[in-house]
Coordinates of C-alpha atoms in Angstrom, one line a residue:
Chain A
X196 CA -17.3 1.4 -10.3
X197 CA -13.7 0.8 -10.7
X198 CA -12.6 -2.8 -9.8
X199 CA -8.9 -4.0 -9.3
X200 CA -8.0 -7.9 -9.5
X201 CA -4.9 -9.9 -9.5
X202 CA -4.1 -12.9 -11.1
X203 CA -2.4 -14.6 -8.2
X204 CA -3.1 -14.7 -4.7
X205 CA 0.7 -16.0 -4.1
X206 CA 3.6 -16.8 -5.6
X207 CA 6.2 -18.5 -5.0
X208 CA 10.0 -17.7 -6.0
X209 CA 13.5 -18.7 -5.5
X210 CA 16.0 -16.7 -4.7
X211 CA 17.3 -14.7 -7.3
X212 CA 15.1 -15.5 -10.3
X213 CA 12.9 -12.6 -11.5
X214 CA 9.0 -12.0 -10.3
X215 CA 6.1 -10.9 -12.1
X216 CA 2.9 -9.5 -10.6
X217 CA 0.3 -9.4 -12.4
X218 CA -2.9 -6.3 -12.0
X219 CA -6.2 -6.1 -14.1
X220 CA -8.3 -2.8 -13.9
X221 CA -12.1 -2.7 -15.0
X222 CA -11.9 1.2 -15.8
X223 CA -10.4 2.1 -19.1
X224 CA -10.4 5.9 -17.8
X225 CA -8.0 4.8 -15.1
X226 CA -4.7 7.2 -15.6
X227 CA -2.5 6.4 -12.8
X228 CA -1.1 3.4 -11.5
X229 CA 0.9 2.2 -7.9
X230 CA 2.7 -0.5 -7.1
X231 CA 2.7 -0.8 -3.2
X232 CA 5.0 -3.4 -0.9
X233 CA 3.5 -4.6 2.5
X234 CA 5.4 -5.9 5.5
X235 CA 4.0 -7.4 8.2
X236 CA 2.6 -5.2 11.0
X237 CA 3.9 -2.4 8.5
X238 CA 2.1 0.3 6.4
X239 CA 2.0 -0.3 2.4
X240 CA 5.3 1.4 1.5
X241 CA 5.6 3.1 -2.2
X242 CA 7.3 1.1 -4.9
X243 CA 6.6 2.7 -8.0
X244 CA 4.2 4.0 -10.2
X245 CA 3.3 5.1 -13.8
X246 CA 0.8 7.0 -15.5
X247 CA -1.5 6.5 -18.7
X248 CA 0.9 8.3 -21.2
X249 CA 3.7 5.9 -20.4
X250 CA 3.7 2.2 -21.2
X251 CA 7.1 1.3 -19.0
X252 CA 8.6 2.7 -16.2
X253 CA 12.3 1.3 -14.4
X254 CA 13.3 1.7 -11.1
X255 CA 15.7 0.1 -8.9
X256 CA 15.2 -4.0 -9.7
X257 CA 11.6 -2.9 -10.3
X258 CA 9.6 -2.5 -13.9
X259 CA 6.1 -1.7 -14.0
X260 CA 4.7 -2.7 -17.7
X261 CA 0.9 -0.9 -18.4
X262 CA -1.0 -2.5 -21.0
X263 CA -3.9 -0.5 -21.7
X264 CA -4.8 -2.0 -24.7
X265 CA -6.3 -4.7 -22.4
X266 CA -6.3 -3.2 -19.0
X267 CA -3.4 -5.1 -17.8
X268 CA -0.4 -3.8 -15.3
X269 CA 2.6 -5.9 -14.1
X270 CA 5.3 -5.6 -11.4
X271 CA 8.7 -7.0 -12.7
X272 CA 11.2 -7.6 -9.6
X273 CA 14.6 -8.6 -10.8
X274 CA 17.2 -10.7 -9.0
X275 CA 14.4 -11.1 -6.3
X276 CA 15.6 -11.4 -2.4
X277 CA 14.4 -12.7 0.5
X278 CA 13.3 -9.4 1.3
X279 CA 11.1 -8.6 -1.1
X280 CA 8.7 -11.2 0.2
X281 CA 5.6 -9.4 0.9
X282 CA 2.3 -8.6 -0.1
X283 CA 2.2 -6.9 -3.5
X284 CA -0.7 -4.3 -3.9
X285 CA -1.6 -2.3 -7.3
X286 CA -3.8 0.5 -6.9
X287 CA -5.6 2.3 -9.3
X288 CA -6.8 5.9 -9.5
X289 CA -9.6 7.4 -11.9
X290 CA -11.5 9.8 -10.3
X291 CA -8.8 12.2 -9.7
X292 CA -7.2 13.2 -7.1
X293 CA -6.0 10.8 -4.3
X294 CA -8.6 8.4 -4.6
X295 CA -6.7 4.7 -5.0
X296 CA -8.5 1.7 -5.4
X297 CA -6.7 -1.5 -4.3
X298 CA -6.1 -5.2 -5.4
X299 CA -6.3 -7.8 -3.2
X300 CA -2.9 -8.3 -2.5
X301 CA -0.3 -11.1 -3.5
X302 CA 1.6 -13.0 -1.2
X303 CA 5.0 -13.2 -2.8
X304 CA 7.1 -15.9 -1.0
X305 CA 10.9 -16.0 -1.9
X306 CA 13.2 -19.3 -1.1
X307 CA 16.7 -19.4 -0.7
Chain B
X225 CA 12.7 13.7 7.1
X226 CA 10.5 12.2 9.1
X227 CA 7.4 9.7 7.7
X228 CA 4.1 9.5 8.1
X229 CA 3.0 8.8 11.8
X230 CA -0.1 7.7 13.4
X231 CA -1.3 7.9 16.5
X232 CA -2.2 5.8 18.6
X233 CA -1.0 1.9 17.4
X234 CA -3.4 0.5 18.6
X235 CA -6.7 0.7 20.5
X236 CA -9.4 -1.3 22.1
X237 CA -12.8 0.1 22.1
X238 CA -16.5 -1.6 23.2
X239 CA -19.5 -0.9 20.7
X240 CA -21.0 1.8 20.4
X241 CA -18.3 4.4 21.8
X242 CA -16.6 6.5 19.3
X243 CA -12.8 6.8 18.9
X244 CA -10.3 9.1 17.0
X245 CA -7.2 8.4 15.6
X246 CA -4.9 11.0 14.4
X247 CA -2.3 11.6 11.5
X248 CA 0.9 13.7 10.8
X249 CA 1.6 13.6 7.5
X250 CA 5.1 14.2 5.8
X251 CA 6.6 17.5 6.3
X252 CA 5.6 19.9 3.2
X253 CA 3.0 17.2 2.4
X254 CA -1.0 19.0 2.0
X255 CA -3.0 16.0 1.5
X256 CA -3.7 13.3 3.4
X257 CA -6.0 10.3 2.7
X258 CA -7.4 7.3 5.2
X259 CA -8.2 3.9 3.9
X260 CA -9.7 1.0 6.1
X261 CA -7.7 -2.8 5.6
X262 CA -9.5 -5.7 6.3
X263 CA -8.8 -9.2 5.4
X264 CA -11.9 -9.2 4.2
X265 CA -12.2 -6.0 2.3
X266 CA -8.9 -5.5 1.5
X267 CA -7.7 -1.6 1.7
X268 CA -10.6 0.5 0.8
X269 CA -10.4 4.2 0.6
X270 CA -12.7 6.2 3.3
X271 CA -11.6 10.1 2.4
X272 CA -9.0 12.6 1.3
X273 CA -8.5 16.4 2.9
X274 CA -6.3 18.7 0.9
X275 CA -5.7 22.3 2.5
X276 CA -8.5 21.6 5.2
X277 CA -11.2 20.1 2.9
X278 CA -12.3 17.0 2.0
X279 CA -12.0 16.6 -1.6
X280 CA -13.4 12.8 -2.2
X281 CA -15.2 10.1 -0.2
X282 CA -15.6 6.4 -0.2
X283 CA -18.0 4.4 0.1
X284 CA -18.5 4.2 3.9
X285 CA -21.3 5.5 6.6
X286 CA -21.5 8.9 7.5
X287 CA -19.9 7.3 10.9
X288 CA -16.6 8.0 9.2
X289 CA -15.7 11.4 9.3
X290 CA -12.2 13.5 9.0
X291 CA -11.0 16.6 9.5
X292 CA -7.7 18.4 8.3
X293 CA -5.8 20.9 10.5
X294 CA -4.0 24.2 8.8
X295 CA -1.1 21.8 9.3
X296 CA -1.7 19.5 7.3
X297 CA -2.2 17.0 10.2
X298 CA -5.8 14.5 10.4
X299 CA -8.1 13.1 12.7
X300 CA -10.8 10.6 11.4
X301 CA -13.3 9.9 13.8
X302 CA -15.7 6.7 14.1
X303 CA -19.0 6.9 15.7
X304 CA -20.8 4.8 17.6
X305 CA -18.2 1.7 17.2
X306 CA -19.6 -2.0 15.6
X307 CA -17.6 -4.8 15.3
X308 CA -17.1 -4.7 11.9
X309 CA -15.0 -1.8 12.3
X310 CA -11.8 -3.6 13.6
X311 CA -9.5 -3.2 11.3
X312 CA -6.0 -1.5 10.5
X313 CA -7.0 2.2 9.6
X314 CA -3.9 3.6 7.5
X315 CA -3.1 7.6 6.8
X316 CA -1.1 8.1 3.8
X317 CA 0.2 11.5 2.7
X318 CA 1.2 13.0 -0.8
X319 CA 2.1 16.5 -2.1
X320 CA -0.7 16.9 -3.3
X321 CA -2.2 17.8 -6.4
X322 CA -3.2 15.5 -8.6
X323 CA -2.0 12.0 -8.0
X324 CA 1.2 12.2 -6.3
X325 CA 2.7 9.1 -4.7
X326 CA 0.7 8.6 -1.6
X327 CA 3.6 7.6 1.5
X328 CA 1.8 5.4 4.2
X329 CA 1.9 5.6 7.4
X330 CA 2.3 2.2 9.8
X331 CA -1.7 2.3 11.1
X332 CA -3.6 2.2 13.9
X333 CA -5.2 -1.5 14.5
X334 CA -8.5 -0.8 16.2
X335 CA -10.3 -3.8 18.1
X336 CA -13.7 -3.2 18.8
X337 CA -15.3 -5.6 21.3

């Protein structure tokens, strides 16, 4: 079955430097990607997303990259703030519909 | 307009008794999905209902089940409770169709004892 890794279980930032998130996928079939933010004692809240045909998608101090040349998606966070520290989830879908399946998680820890 | 609410926050249960937790998704929103978090597990999906059926499944005992309401609103119900199932159990809601962004809801943490 599909399998979702990251490379990082936390990172570490300072304040205002730029963040990258990294998300492998096992299933080259995989068409639709999510980026999710989670707050303590808080629901994963939507941060972006992308699908297969696209290989870049911008958002507000967000850029999701897709690589699916070697099953590879990233989370760009410009100009990052102390509050985007969070746990970082990508989630995958391949069997249509809603069906997401989830990384791990990283910890992203930002310093002023 | 209003988010994704769950009901209740939180529960404490004893094995073996069953429980039900319930879901109001986004208004206009038809499908709503369930995942299970863990820190061991992670989030893992358990089911989806789209217009009052359940069009996929997870991986997870037929202890799990769902329903959908005309609507739109969920209940998932647990059966005979273990202590494995503690854990934050998280509605999200989307248009619907196929893969629309999914908008979480802030969970129900469920302590069984």
């Amino acid at each position: 079955g599909e399998s979702v890794g990251l490379h990082l279980p936390t990172l570490s930032v300072q304040e205002g430097d730029n963040s990258i998130i990294n998300c492998a996928y096992s299933n080259s079939a995989s068409d639709y990607f999510i980026w999710y933010k989670q707050e303590s004692g808080k629901g994963p809240q939507f941060i972006i997303d992308i699908r297969s045909n696209m290989d870049k998608r911008q958002g507000q101090r967000v850029t999701v990259l897709l690589n699916k040349t070697v099953k590879h998606l990233s989370l760009q966070i410009a100009a990052t703030q102390p509050g985007d520290s969070a746990v970082y989830f990508c989630a995958v879908s391949s069997e249509g519909y809603n069906k997401l399946i989830f990384g791990a998680g990283t910890r992203l820890a930002v310093h002023p | 307009k209003a988010g994704v609410t769950q009901t209740p926050r939180y529960l404490i249960k004893t094995r073996g008794q069953q429980v039900t937790l319930s879901c109001s998704p986004i208004s206009g929103h038809r499908s709503v999905s369930w995942y299970q978090q863990t820190p061991g597990q992670g989030l893992q999906f358990l089911f989806e209902y789209f217009s009052e059926t359940q069009r996929n499944k997870g991986n997870f005992p037929g202890r799990f089940s769902g329903r959908q309401f005309s609507n739109s609103r969920s209940e998932m119900n647990v059966s005979t409770l273990e202590l494995g199932d503690s854990a934050l159990y998280l509605c999200a809601s989307s248009l619907g169709g196929d893969r629309y962004e999914q908008y979480f809801g802030p969970g129900t943490r469920l302590t069984v004892t």
